[in-house]
Amino acid sequence: MSDRLIIFDTTLRDGEQSPGASMTRDEKVRIARALERMHVDVIEAGFPIASPGDFEAVQAVARSIQDSTVCGLARALDRDIDRAGEALKEANSGRIHTFIATSPIHMKMKLRMEPDQVLEQAVHAVTRARKYTDNVEFSPEDAGRSELDFLCRVIEAVIDAGAGTVNIPDTVGYNVPEQFGGLIHNLRERVPNSDKAVFSVHCHNDLGLAVANSLAAVMNGARQVECTINGLGERAGNASLEEIVMAVKTRKDIMPCNVDHLDTTQIVPTSRLVAGITGFAVQPNKAIVGANAFAHESGIHQDGVLKNRETYEIMRAEDVGWTANRMVLGKHSGRNAFKTRLKELGVEFASEEDLNDAFARFKELADKKHEIYDEDLQALVTESGLEAENEHYKLVSLRVCSETGETPNANITLRMNGNERAAEAPGSGPVDAAFKAIEKLADSGAELQLYSVSNITTGTDSQGEVTVRLEKGGRIVNGQGADTDIVIASAKSYINALNKLMAGDERAHPQSGDV
Ligand code: KIV
Ligand code: ZN
């Protein structure tokens, strides 16, 4: 059995299934490049049948990535598999991941199929996928609640049909570590051809056990783990990549395999990139990538760490990419330095016009803020991309008056479908007034579900990064905006969310019932 643990990242697919976390094609390419820099083995880029946008995103990732395998998800349906095969045609190394549910409840209530029909469809799907690529993965969805005998039959049959990877999902996050580890052990023992496939696991975090379950599976012979950056994913999320990777690396002494091929210093920059793009902020006490993960507040801890860091630190912050904010560019930096630094961060511009636009924004920012860090550049590019793709509403100007004892008031001008329109509104605070003024013009009827502000770098001249979550008719979108003025950042994020609502790319959900 291999010593190498295969890291399969599904931030761009299962991560994107978090309400409001949908990403544009270019955003997916940027995240995929960051994952490739980390040397992640497999990048699941999306679900190509879901929508034309998803198809194009998987295709674009397949074209841009050279070293990692790019994977597309497909239900066990001919049309899904053909679409995935088409999207991955230009991948240097492509994988089709096909799945069908095997638990009694899913087969009966969702699929309305008999177990034998499910088995037949699983084999058919793998056989069809093999027409496109030798690299096929099969998942028995809801394996964590499936009957062992049936699961063994399905797995044996799909391996015979040519699945090189068999992924065992705990789709609803129901399992506990000992049981889940035991399941992997039993499957490997009982399935006669189990040595012909790599066993993989895919754990959801509903009981907060996704990482523990994945590690229990690794201890029992799983050699691929499916995970996401920051643990993003459906409901309570998926197993977090950074926690899995650092647990395997830090506890080398007891692990049966390694992640030595990964560049773990890319973890924090990638985490920030994903948080910035999706608007899903990382909680400060999150392991590995939370702002406090390596901060020692108590005197006893500080004293210990100063004498010998290993007294309280099991990992080194720099090994996961925590560095002091690095000043990379300033007011006098030229276009070439700007372009080169962004290239190092994985951003390449589609045209000279895009580069010029981003450079103009950079100069504006450099006028307000003398030191520009990598994080500022990431925010700037995210914003340019968002505006370029969704231009229904654009902020022209905003003026907000706020004074002790007075009601704050906002005057806003937006460009709406090419025409400039202005509105004025009072509010309980400057942000409230700005949002009310925007709504006077947009009249979206959307409900504000979340408003959060964080600083991109340190210092009072830092840009504020704002996330706004809007809900309308069951659709949830996140908007982002960054500026050294947090009221302007707030208005930008609100407008960005409205633009996403307007764009309305309807997508099918992979785990919906229509097989
Ligand atoms: O959670 C799940 O079962 C999935 C499958 C599609 C692998 O995401
Ligand atoms: Zn999942």
CSV table of C-alpha atoms and ligand atoms in Angstrom, one decimal, residues 13-14 17 171 202 204 234 238 511, ligand 2:
chain,number,residue,atom,x,y,z
A,13,ARG,CA,-17.4,21.6,-6.0
A,14,ASP,CA,-18.7,20.6,-2.5
A,17,GLN,CA,-22.5,24.0,-2.5
A,171,THR,CA,-22.8,12.3,3.2
A,202,HIS,CA,-15.4,12.1,2.0
A,204,HIS,CA,-19.2,15.9,6.3
A,234,GLU,CA,-22.6,21.8,2.5
A,238,ASN,CA,-16.5,19.1,4.8
A,511,GLN,CA,-27.6,15.5,-4.9
B,2,ZN,ZN,-20.2,15.9,0.0
